[in-house]
PDB file of C-alpha atoms in Angstrom:
ATOM      1  CA  GLY E 116      -9.613  -1.219  13.754  1.00  0.00           C
ATOM      2  CA  GLN E 117      -7.335   1.480  13.118  1.00  0.00           C
ATOM      3  CA  GLN E 118      -8.271   4.132  10.836  1.00  0.00           C
ATOM      4  CA  LEU E 119      -6.696   6.996   9.005  1.00  0.00           C
ATOM      5  CA  ASN E 120      -8.536  10.021   7.681  1.00  0.00           C
ATOM      6  CA  GLN E 121      -6.664  11.542   4.576  1.00  0.00           C
ATOM      7  CA  SER E 122      -7.847  15.053   3.157  1.00  0.00           C
ATOM      8  CA  PRO E 123      -8.451  16.264   0.775  1.00  0.00           C
ATOM      9  CA  GLN E 124      -9.884  13.509  -1.181  1.00  0.00           C
ATOM     10  CA  SER E 125      -8.739  15.293  -4.416  1.00  0.00           C
ATOM     11  CA  MET E 126      -7.144  18.410  -5.447  1.00  0.00           C
ATOM     12  CA  PHE E 127      -6.632  20.379  -8.823  1.00  0.00           C
ATOM     13  CA  ILE E 128      -3.972  22.824  -9.216  1.00  0.00           C
ATOM     14  CA  GLN E 129      -2.191  24.767 -11.531  1.00  0.00           C
ATOM     15  CA  GLU E 130       1.449  23.865 -12.256  1.00  0.00           C
ATOM     16  CA  GLY E 131       3.966  25.907 -10.027  1.00  0.00           C
ATOM     17  CA  GLU E 132       1.497  26.202  -6.825  1.00  0.00           C
ATOM     18  CA  ASP E 133       2.148  24.478  -3.408  1.00  0.00           C
ATOM     19  CA  VAL E 134      -0.077  21.687  -2.237  1.00  0.00           C
ATOM     20  CA  SER E 135      -0.890  20.351   1.215  1.00  0.00           C
ATOM     21  CA  MET E 136      -2.417  17.290   2.077  1.00  0.00           C
ATOM     22  CA  ASN E 137      -2.431  15.553   5.706  1.00  0.00           C
ATOM     23  CA  CYS E 138      -3.445  12.645   7.708  1.00  0.00           C
ATOM     24  CA  THR E 139      -5.099  11.945  10.688  1.00  0.00           C
ATOM     25  CA  SER E 140      -5.508   8.934  12.977  1.00  0.00           C
ATOM     26  CA  SER E 141      -7.716   7.638  15.921  1.00  0.00           C
ATOM     27  CA  SER E 142      -4.755   6.292  17.636  1.00  0.00           C
ATOM     28  CA  ILE E 143      -1.210   6.762  18.020  1.00  0.00           C
ATOM     29  CA  PHE E 144       1.357   5.933  15.450  1.00  0.00           C
ATOM     30  CA  ASN E 145       5.183   5.168  15.859  1.00  0.00           C
ATOM     31  CA  THR E 146       5.848   5.448  11.950  1.00  0.00           C
ATOM     32  CA  TRP E 147       4.557   7.517   9.287  1.00  0.00           C
ATOM     33  CA  LEU E 148       5.097   6.969   5.596  1.00  0.00           C
ATOM     34  CA  TRP E 149       3.820   8.853   2.362  1.00  0.00           C
ATOM     35  CA  TYR E 150       3.316   6.946  -0.863  1.00  0.00           C
ATOM     36  CA  LYS E 151       2.761   7.956  -4.237  1.00  0.00           C
ATOM     37  CA  GLN E 152       0.532   5.759  -6.805  1.00  0.00           C
ATOM     38  CA  ASP E 153       0.831   6.177 -10.699  1.00  0.00           C
ATOM     39  CA  PRO E 154      -2.009   4.705 -12.564  1.00  0.00           C
ATOM     40  CA  GLY E 155      -1.377   0.777 -13.138  1.00  0.00           C
ATOM     41  CA  GLU E 156       1.795   0.590 -10.852  1.00  0.00           C
ATOM     42  CA  GLY E 157       2.360   0.100  -6.953  1.00  0.00           C
ATOM     43  CA  PRO E 158       2.864   2.840  -4.227  1.00  0.00           C
ATOM     44  CA  VAL E 159       6.179   3.854  -4.221  1.00  0.00           C
ATOM     45  CA  LEU E 160       7.623   5.265  -1.075  1.00  0.00           C
ATOM     46  CA  LEU E 161       8.116   9.072  -0.859  1.00  0.00           C
ATOM     47  CA  ILE E 162       9.017   9.692   2.847  1.00  0.00           C
ATOM     48  CA  ALA E 163       9.415   7.725   6.178  1.00  0.00           C
ATOM     49  CA  LEU E 164       8.986   9.296   9.565  1.00  0.00           C
ATOM     50  CA  TYR E 165       9.899   7.945  12.818  1.00  0.00           C
ATOM     51  CA  LYS E 166      10.104  10.294  15.202  1.00  0.00           C
ATOM     52  CA  ALA E 167       7.262  12.739  16.859  1.00  0.00           C
ATOM     53  CA  GLY E 168       8.061  15.979  15.462  1.00  0.00           C
ATOM     54  CA  GLU E 169      10.275  14.870  12.694  1.00  0.00           C
ATOM     55  CA  LEU E 170      10.500  17.213   9.632  1.00  0.00           C
ATOM     56  CA  THR E 171      11.947  15.415   6.395  1.00  0.00           C
ATOM     57  CA  SER E 172      12.497  16.443   2.835  1.00  0.00           C
ATOM     58  CA  ASN E 173      12.863  14.710  -0.221  1.00  0.00           C
ATOM     59  CA  GLY E 174      13.353  17.086  -3.030  1.00  0.00           C
ATOM     60  CA  ARG E 175      10.220  19.133  -3.318  1.00  0.00           C
ATOM     61  CA  LEU E 176       8.514  17.089  -0.719  1.00  0.00           C
ATOM     62  CA  THR E 177       8.319  17.759   2.784  1.00  0.00           C
ATOM     63  CA  ALA E 178       6.626  15.886   5.373  1.00  0.00           C
ATOM     64  CA  GLN E 179       6.199  15.968   9.241  1.00  0.00           C
ATOM     65  CA  PHE E 180       5.439  13.602  11.893  1.00  0.00           C
ATOM     66  CA  GLY E 181       2.765  15.309  14.283  1.00  0.00           C
ATOM     67  CA  ILE E 182       3.882  16.037  17.886  1.00  0.00           C
ATOM     68  CA  THR E 183       0.715  14.013  19.092  1.00  0.00           C
ATOM     69  CA  ARG E 184       1.863  11.302  16.976  1.00  0.00           C
ATOM     70  CA  LYS E 185      -1.876  10.806  15.549  1.00  0.00           C
ATOM     71  CA  ASP E 186      -1.154  12.965  12.466  1.00  0.00           C
ATOM     72  CA  SER E 187       1.400  13.611   9.417  1.00  0.00           C
ATOM     73  CA  PHE E 188       1.190  16.172   6.458  1.00  0.00           C
ATOM     74  CA  LEU E 189       3.033  16.215   3.227  1.00  0.00           C
ATOM     75  CA  ASN E 190       3.860  19.276   1.344  1.00  0.00           C
ATOM     76  CA  ILE E 191       4.725  19.619  -2.169  1.00  0.00           C
ATOM     77  CA  SER E 192       6.270  22.770  -3.229  1.00  0.00           C
ATOM     78  CA  ALA E 193       6.160  24.113  -6.893  1.00  0.00           C
ATOM     79  CA  SER E 194       4.175  21.381  -8.447  1.00  0.00           C
ATOM     80  CA  ILE E 195       4.729  20.033 -11.931  1.00  0.00           C
ATOM     81  CA  PRO E 196       2.629  17.821 -14.217  1.00  0.00           C
ATOM     82  CA  SER E 197       4.524  14.593 -13.056  1.00  0.00           C
ATOM     83  CA  ASP E 198       3.113  15.081  -9.689  1.00  0.00           C
ATOM     84  CA  VAL E 199       0.144  13.758 -10.750  1.00  0.00           C
ATOM     85  CA  GLY E 200      -1.134  10.616  -9.044  1.00  0.00           C
ATOM     86  CA  ILE E 201      -2.644   9.372  -5.741  1.00  0.00           C
ATOM     87  CA  TYR E 202      -0.797  10.107  -2.287  1.00  0.00           C
ATOM     88  CA  PHE E 203      -1.240   7.563   0.499  1.00  0.00           C
ATOM     89  CA  CYS E 204      -0.388   8.180   4.027  1.00  0.00           C
ATOM     90  CA  ALA E 205       0.368   4.868   5.964  1.00  0.00           C
ATOM     91  CA  GLY E 206       1.000   4.455   9.640  1.00  0.00           C
ATOM     92  CA  HIS E 207       2.457   1.924  11.768  1.00  0.00           C
ATOM     93  CA  SER E 208       1.638   1.564  15.397  1.00  0.00           C
ATOM     94  CA  GLY E 209       4.590  -0.831  16.510  1.00  0.00           C
ATOM     95  CA  GLY E 210       4.449  -4.397  17.181  1.00  0.00           C
ATOM     96  CA  SER E 211       6.497  -7.260  16.244  1.00  0.00           C
ATOM     97  CA  ASN E 212       4.670  -7.451  12.881  1.00  0.00           C
ATOM     98  CA  TYR E 213       4.909  -4.309  10.553  1.00  0.00           C
ATOM     99  CA  LYS E 214       1.358  -3.914   9.737  1.00  0.00           C
ATOM    100  CA  LEU E 215       0.407  -0.748   7.829  1.00  0.00           C
ATOM    101  CA  THR E 216      -2.706   1.042   8.083  1.00  0.00           C
ATOM    102  CA  PHE E 217      -3.218   2.900   4.782  1.00  0.00           C
ATOM    103  CA  GLY E 218      -5.476   6.177   4.159  1.00  0.00           C
ATOM    104  CA  LYS E 219      -7.949   6.373   1.237  1.00  0.00           C
ATOM    105  CA  GLY E 220      -5.500   8.548  -0.808  1.00  0.00           C
ATOM    106  CA  THR E 221      -5.432  11.917  -2.265  1.00  0.00           C
ATOM    107  CA  LEU E 222      -5.739  12.237  -5.904  1.00  0.00           C
ATOM    108  CA  LEU E 223      -3.771  15.124  -7.068  1.00  0.00           C
ATOM    109  CA  THR E 224      -4.359  16.848 -10.776  1.00  0.00           C
ATOM    110  CA  VAL E 225      -1.878  19.331 -11.951  1.00  0.00           C
ATOM    111  CA  ASN E 226      -2.773  21.611 -15.195  1.00  0.00           C
ATOM    112  CA  PRO E 227       0.071  22.440 -17.050  1.00  0.00           C
TER     113      PRO E 227
ATOM    114  CA  GLU D 190      18.172  -4.014  -7.657  1.00  0.00           C
ATOM    115  CA  ALA D 191      15.290  -5.668  -9.298  1.00  0.00           C
ATOM    116  CA  GLY D 192      11.966  -4.850  -7.881  1.00  0.00           C
ATOM    117  CA  VAL D 193       9.085  -6.790  -6.605  1.00  0.00           C
ATOM    118  CA  ALA D 194       7.781  -9.079  -9.601  1.00  0.00           C
ATOM    119  CA  GLN D 195       4.193  -9.758  -9.885  1.00  0.00           C
ATOM    120  CA  SER D 196       2.116 -12.090 -12.465  1.00  0.00           C
ATOM    121  CA  PRO D 197      -0.374 -11.820 -14.265  1.00  0.00           C
ATOM    122  CA  ARG D 198      -0.700  -7.981 -14.686  1.00  0.00           C
ATOM    123  CA  TYR D 199      -4.347  -8.584 -15.411  1.00  0.00           C
ATOM    124  CA  LYS D 200      -7.068 -11.172 -14.913  1.00  0.00           C
ATOM    125  CA  ILE D 201     -10.534 -11.603 -15.744  1.00  0.00           C
ATOM    126  CA  ILE D 202     -12.487 -14.505 -14.629  1.00  0.00           C
ATOM    127  CA  GLU D 203     -16.066 -15.387 -13.876  1.00  0.00           C
ATOM    128  CA  LYS D 204     -17.438 -15.681 -10.384  1.00  0.00           C
ATOM    129  CA  ARG D 205     -17.134 -19.183  -8.466  1.00  0.00           C
ATOM    130  CA  GLN D 206     -13.943 -19.774 -10.657  1.00  0.00           C
ATOM    131  CA  SER D 207     -10.611 -19.661  -9.280  1.00  0.00           C
ATOM    132  CA  VAL D 208      -7.282 -17.712  -9.600  1.00  0.00           C
ATOM    133  CA  ALA D 209      -3.660 -17.616  -8.633  1.00  0.00           C
ATOM    134  CA  PHE D 210      -1.410 -14.697  -8.309  1.00  0.00           C
ATOM    135  CA  TRP D 211       2.445 -14.873  -8.104  1.00  0.00           C
ATOM    136  CA  CYS D 212       4.811 -12.785  -6.272  1.00  0.00           C
ATOM    137  CA  ASN D 213       8.508 -12.732  -6.401  1.00  0.00           C
ATOM    138  CA  PRO D 214       9.981 -10.276  -3.770  1.00  0.00           C
ATOM    139  CA  ILE D 215      13.232  -8.402  -3.709  1.00  0.00           C
ATOM    140  CA  SER D 216      16.044 -10.602  -3.266  1.00  0.00           C
ATOM    141  CA  GLY D 217      16.754 -11.044   0.335  1.00  0.00           C
ATOM    142  CA  HIS D 218      13.872  -9.636   1.496  1.00  0.00           C
ATOM    143  CA  ALA D 219      12.557 -11.859   4.255  1.00  0.00           C
ATOM    144  CA  THR D 220       9.066 -10.321   4.980  1.00  0.00           C
ATOM    145  CA  LEU D 221       6.357 -10.674   2.061  1.00  0.00           C
ATOM    146  CA  TYR D 222       3.092  -9.034   2.219  1.00  0.00           C
ATOM    147  CA  TRP D 223      -0.197  -9.135  -0.107  1.00  0.00           C
ATOM    148  CA  TYR D 224      -2.597  -6.536  -0.037  1.00  0.00           C
ATOM    149  CA  GLN D 225      -6.157  -6.016  -1.607  1.00  0.00           C
ATOM    150  CA  GLN D 226      -6.793  -2.436  -3.147  1.00  0.00           C
ATOM    151  CA  ILE D 227     -10.247  -1.779  -4.142  1.00  0.00           C
ATOM    152  CA  LEU D 228     -10.855   1.111  -6.424  1.00  0.00           C
ATOM    153  CA  GLY D 229     -10.688   4.579  -4.691  1.00  0.00           C
ATOM    154  CA  GLN D 230      -9.292   3.062  -1.568  1.00  0.00           C
ATOM    155  CA  GLY D 231      -6.030   2.234   0.157  1.00  0.00           C
ATOM    156  CA  PRO D 232      -4.383  -0.980   0.439  1.00  0.00           C
ATOM    157  CA  LYS D 233      -5.612  -3.425   2.736  1.00  0.00           C
ATOM    158  CA  LEU D 234      -3.320  -5.908   4.226  1.00  0.00           C
ATOM    159  CA  LEU D 235      -4.441  -9.464   3.631  1.00  0.00           C
ATOM    160  CA  ILE D 236      -1.497 -11.670   5.174  1.00  0.00           C
ATOM    161  CA  GLN D 237       2.106 -11.075   6.056  1.00  0.00           C
ATOM    162  CA  PHE D 238       4.783 -13.699   6.101  1.00  0.00           C
ATOM    163  CA  GLN D 239       8.102 -13.800   7.675  1.00  0.00           C
ATOM    164  CA  ASN D 240      10.284 -16.165   5.566  1.00  0.00           C
ATOM    165  CA  ASN D 241       8.065 -18.979   5.089  1.00  0.00           C
ATOM    166  CA  GLY D 242       5.909 -18.378   8.308  1.00  0.00           C
ATOM    167  CA  VAL D 243       2.566 -16.671   8.579  1.00  0.00           C
ATOM    168  CA  VAL D 244       2.738 -13.538  10.866  1.00  0.00           C
ATOM    169  CA  ASP D 245      -0.682 -12.046  10.443  1.00  0.00           C
ATOM    170  CA  ASP D 246      -3.446 -13.192   8.262  1.00  0.00           C
ATOM    171  CA  SER D 247      -6.352 -11.887  10.519  1.00  0.00           C
ATOM    172  CA  GLN D 248      -7.754  -9.964   7.495  1.00  0.00           C
ATOM    173  CA  LEU D 249      -7.818 -13.077   5.108  1.00  0.00           C
ATOM    174  CA  PRO D 250     -11.063 -14.371   4.093  1.00  0.00           C
ATOM    175  CA  LYS D 251      -9.902 -17.890   4.839  1.00  0.00           C
ATOM    176  CA  ASP D 252     -13.088 -19.496   3.616  1.00  0.00           C
ATOM    177  CA  ARG D 253     -12.087 -18.532  -0.170  1.00  0.00           C
ATOM    178  CA  PHE D 254      -8.580 -17.077   0.181  1.00  0.00           C
ATOM    179  CA  SER D 255      -5.157 -19.039   0.678  1.00  0.00           C
ATOM    180  CA  ALA D 256      -1.685 -18.017   0.279  1.00  0.00           C
ATOM    181  CA  GLU D 257       1.589 -19.872   0.836  1.00  0.00           C
ATOM    182  CA  ARG D 258       5.261 -18.999   0.619  1.00  0.00           C
ATOM    183  CA  LEU D 259       7.186 -22.253   0.034  1.00  0.00           C
ATOM    184  CA  LYS D 260      10.970 -21.794   0.771  1.00  0.00           C
ATOM    185  CA  GLY D 261      10.580 -18.213   2.064  1.00  0.00           C
ATOM    186  CA  VAL D 262      11.085 -16.817  -1.335  1.00  0.00           C
ATOM    187  CA  ASP D 263       8.079 -16.656  -4.025  1.00  0.00           C
ATOM    188  CA  SER D 264       4.637 -16.630  -2.611  1.00  0.00           C
ATOM    189  CA  THR D 265       0.832 -17.481  -4.414  1.00  0.00           C
ATOM    190  CA  LEU D 266      -2.222 -15.957  -3.354  1.00  0.00           C
ATOM    191  CA  LYS D 267      -5.141 -18.065  -4.362  1.00  0.00           C
ATOM    192  CA  ILE D 268      -8.934 -17.320  -4.388  1.00  0.00           C
ATOM    193  CA  GLN D 269     -11.362 -20.187  -4.628  1.00  0.00           C
ATOM    194  CA  PRO D 270     -14.249 -19.604  -5.561  1.00  0.00           C
ATOM    195  CA  ALA D 271     -14.053 -15.680  -6.570  1.00  0.00           C
ATOM    196  CA  LYS D 272     -17.002 -13.355  -5.866  1.00  0.00           C
ATOM    197  CA  LEU D 273     -17.653 -10.339  -7.590  1.00  0.00           C
ATOM    198  CA  GLU D 274     -16.351  -8.266  -4.451  1.00  0.00           C
ATOM    199  CA  ASP D 275     -13.188  -9.441  -4.857  1.00  0.00           C
ATOM    200  CA  SER D 276     -12.592  -7.482  -8.002  1.00  0.00           C
ATOM    201  CA  ALA D 277      -9.472  -5.392  -6.854  1.00  0.00           C
ATOM    202  CA  VAL D 278      -5.726  -4.688  -7.235  1.00  0.00           C
ATOM    203  CA  TYR D 279      -3.811  -7.192  -5.591  1.00  0.00           C
ATOM    204  CA  LEU D 280      -0.402  -6.050  -4.453  1.00  0.00           C
ATOM    205  CA  CYS D 281       2.414  -7.840  -3.373  1.00  0.00           C
ATOM    206  CA  ALA D 282       5.102  -5.938  -1.231  1.00  0.00           C
ATOM    207  CA  SER D 283       8.510  -6.921   0.433  1.00  0.00           C
ATOM    208  CA  SER D 284      10.684  -5.463   3.049  1.00  0.00           C
ATOM    209  CA  ASN D 285      14.198  -6.637   4.211  1.00  0.00           C
ATOM    210  CA  SER D 286      13.189  -6.689   7.796  1.00  0.00           C
ATOM    211  CA  TYR D 287       9.850  -6.597   9.844  1.00  0.00           C
ATOM    212  CA  ASN D 288      10.230  -3.040  10.476  1.00  0.00           C
ATOM    213  CA  SER D 289      11.643  -1.631   7.329  1.00  0.00           C
ATOM    214  CA  PRO D 290       9.385   0.415   4.695  1.00  0.00           C
ATOM    215  CA  LEU D 291       7.780  -1.523   1.948  1.00  0.00           C
ATOM    216  CA  HIS D 292       8.423  -1.833  -1.495  1.00  0.00           C
ATOM    217  CA  PHE D 293       5.204  -2.658  -3.729  1.00  0.00           C
ATOM    218  CA  GLY D 294       5.005  -4.568  -6.984  1.00  0.00           C
ATOM    219  CA  ASN D 295       2.774  -2.943  -9.709  1.00  0.00           C
ATOM    220  CA  GLY D 296       0.328  -5.708  -8.684  1.00  0.00           C
ATOM    221  CA  THR D 297      -2.203  -8.024 -10.335  1.00  0.00           C
ATOM    222  CA  ARG D 298      -5.986  -6.420 -11.505  1.00  0.00           C
ATOM    223  CA  LEU D 299      -8.376  -8.765 -10.875  1.00  0.00           C
ATOM    224  CA  THR D 300     -11.844  -8.283 -12.597  1.00  0.00           C
ATOM    225  CA  VAL D 301     -14.831 -10.534 -11.353  1.00  0.00           C
ATOM    226  CA  THR D 302     -17.670 -10.928 -13.872  1.00  0.00           C
TER     227      THR D 302
END
């Protein structure tokens, strides 16, 4: 089956620093999504990307859909303590059912 | 709008017992998903419904897991009998069409002892 490699597995940064994480796939995706999961809660959608090369921002978050359609990255600028959580990438390769494949997540810790 | 509702939030059972989880999707969302999230991993799709029909259950262990979505709204996921490796968070998600982003509930954390 399809696999997503998400890196880094964890990050430990100081408040105010910028953060970058990425996801690569062994196959082409038509949609890339980035979710954040806080402890005890379900994943919450941050950004959705639908087109190769697309660059989309949501506040301090910026994500890009790679030109090859096999990768995506998420940047967080000027991190704050509430950015702490697990960030997941997810991809959809098309088809009549919307079957998402998730990465294993990046655990972000922000030191105040 | 109200989000995806799931219950119970936590469940602890012994192996070989049975358990059921309930999900109420966002009103009007035709597509409903059950995901299993093992600690330290991303969610894995178990089953997808479109209205009350199954679209994809290829990763559902059908010898012990079952799911239904009567009337195309609420859904239940059952495990019988449970195994230790079923310990996980079970997430329900819904979307308003087959190619729209998913909205997740807060999940049910299952511990099998």
